[in-house]
mmCIF file of C-alpha atoms in Angstrom:
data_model
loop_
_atom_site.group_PDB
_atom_site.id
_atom_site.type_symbol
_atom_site.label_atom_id
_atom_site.label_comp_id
_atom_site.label_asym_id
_atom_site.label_seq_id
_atom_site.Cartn_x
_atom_site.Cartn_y
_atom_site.Cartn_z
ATOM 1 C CA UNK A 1 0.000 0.000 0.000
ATOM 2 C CA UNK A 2 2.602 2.939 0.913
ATOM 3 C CA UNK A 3 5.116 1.718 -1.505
ATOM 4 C CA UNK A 4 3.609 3.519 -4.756
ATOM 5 C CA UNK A 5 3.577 6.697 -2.241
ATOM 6 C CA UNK A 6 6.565 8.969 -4.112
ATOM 7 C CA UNK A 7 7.674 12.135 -3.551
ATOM 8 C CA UNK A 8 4.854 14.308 -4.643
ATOM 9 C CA UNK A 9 1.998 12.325 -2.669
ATOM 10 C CA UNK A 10 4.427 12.965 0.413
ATOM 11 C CA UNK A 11 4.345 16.173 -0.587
ATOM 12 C CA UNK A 12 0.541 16.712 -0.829
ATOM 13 C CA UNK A 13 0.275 14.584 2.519
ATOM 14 C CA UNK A 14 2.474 17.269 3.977
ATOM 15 C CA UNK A 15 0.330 20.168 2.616
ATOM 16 C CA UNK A 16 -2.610 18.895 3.787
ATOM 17 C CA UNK A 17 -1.494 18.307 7.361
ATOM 18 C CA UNK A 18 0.044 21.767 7.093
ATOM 19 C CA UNK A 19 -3.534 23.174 6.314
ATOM 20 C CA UNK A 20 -5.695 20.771 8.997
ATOM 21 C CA UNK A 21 -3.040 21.328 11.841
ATOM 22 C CA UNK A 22 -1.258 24.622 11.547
ATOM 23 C CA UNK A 23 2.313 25.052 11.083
ATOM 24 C CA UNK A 24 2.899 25.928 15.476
ATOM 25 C CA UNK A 25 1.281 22.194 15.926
ATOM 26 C CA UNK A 26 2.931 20.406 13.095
ATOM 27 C CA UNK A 27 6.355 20.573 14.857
ATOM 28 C CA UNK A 28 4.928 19.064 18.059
ATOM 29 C CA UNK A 29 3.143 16.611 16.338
ATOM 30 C CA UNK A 30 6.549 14.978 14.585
ATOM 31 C CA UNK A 31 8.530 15.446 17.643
ATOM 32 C CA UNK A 32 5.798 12.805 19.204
ATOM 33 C CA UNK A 33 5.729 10.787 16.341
ATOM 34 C CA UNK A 34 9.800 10.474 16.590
ATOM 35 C CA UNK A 35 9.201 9.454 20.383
ATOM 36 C CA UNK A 36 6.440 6.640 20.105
ATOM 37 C CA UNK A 37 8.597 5.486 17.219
ATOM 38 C CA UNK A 38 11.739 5.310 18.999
ATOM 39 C CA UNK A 39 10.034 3.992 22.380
ATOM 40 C CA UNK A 40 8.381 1.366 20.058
ATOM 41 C CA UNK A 41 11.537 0.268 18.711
ATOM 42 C CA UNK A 42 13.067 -0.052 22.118
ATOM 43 C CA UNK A 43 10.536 -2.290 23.163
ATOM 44 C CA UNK A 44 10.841 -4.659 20.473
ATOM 45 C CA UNK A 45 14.592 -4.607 21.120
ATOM 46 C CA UNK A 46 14.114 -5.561 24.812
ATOM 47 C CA UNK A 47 11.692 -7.990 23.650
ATOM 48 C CA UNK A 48 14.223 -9.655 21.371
ATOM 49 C CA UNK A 49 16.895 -9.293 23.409
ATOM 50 C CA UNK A 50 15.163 -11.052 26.286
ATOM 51 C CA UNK A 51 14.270 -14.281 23.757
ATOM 52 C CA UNK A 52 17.731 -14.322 22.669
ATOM 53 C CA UNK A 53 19.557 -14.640 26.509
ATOM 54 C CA UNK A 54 16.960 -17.720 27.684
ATOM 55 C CA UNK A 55 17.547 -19.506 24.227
ATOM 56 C CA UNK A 56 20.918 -19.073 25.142
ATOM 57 C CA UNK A 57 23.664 -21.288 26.278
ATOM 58 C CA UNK A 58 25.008 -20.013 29.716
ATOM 59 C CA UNK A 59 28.422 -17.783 28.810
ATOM 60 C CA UNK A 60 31.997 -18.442 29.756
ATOM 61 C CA UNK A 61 32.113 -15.557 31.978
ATOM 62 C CA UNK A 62 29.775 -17.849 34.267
ATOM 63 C CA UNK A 63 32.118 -20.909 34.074
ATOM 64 C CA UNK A 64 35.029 -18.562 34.769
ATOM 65 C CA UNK A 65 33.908 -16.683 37.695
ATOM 66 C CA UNK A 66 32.417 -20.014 39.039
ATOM 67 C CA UNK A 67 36.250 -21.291 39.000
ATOM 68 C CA UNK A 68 37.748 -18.434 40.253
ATOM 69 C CA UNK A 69 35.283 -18.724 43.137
ATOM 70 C CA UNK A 70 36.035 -22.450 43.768
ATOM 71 C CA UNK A 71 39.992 -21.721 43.831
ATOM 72 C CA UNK A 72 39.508 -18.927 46.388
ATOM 73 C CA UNK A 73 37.739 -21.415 48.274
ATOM 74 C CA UNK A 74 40.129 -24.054 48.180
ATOM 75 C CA UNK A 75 43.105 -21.121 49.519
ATOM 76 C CA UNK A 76 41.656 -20.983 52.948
#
């Protein structure tokens, strides 16, 4: 659907926002736009992120600080 949207229906899109909002509203309008995209892509991140680390095998910094902590043990 948006990709046959080219430069001039961008531009009319623009116009007509310019004429139904005003140009002092149209700047606070983007800068939310920016935000909810940006906090929308965080989330997903996160979201990823946190599916990734439980598929995941445990890391070698475990193992290492697991032996470090036995040898310490075995000192005293």
């Amino acid at each position: 659907m948006l990709q046959n949207i080219g430069i001039p229906g961008l531009i009319i899109i623009l116009v007509i926002a310019l004429i139904i909002f005003g140009p002092s509203k149209l700047p606070a309008i983007g800068r939310a736009f920016g935000n909810t995209l940006k906090e929308f892509k965080r989330a997903t991140n996160d979201l990823v992120n946190d599916d990734n680390e439980k598929k995941s095998p445990p890391s070698d910094k475990n193992k290492i600080v697991a032996i470090k902590k036995s040898e310490s043990k075995a000192e005293r």
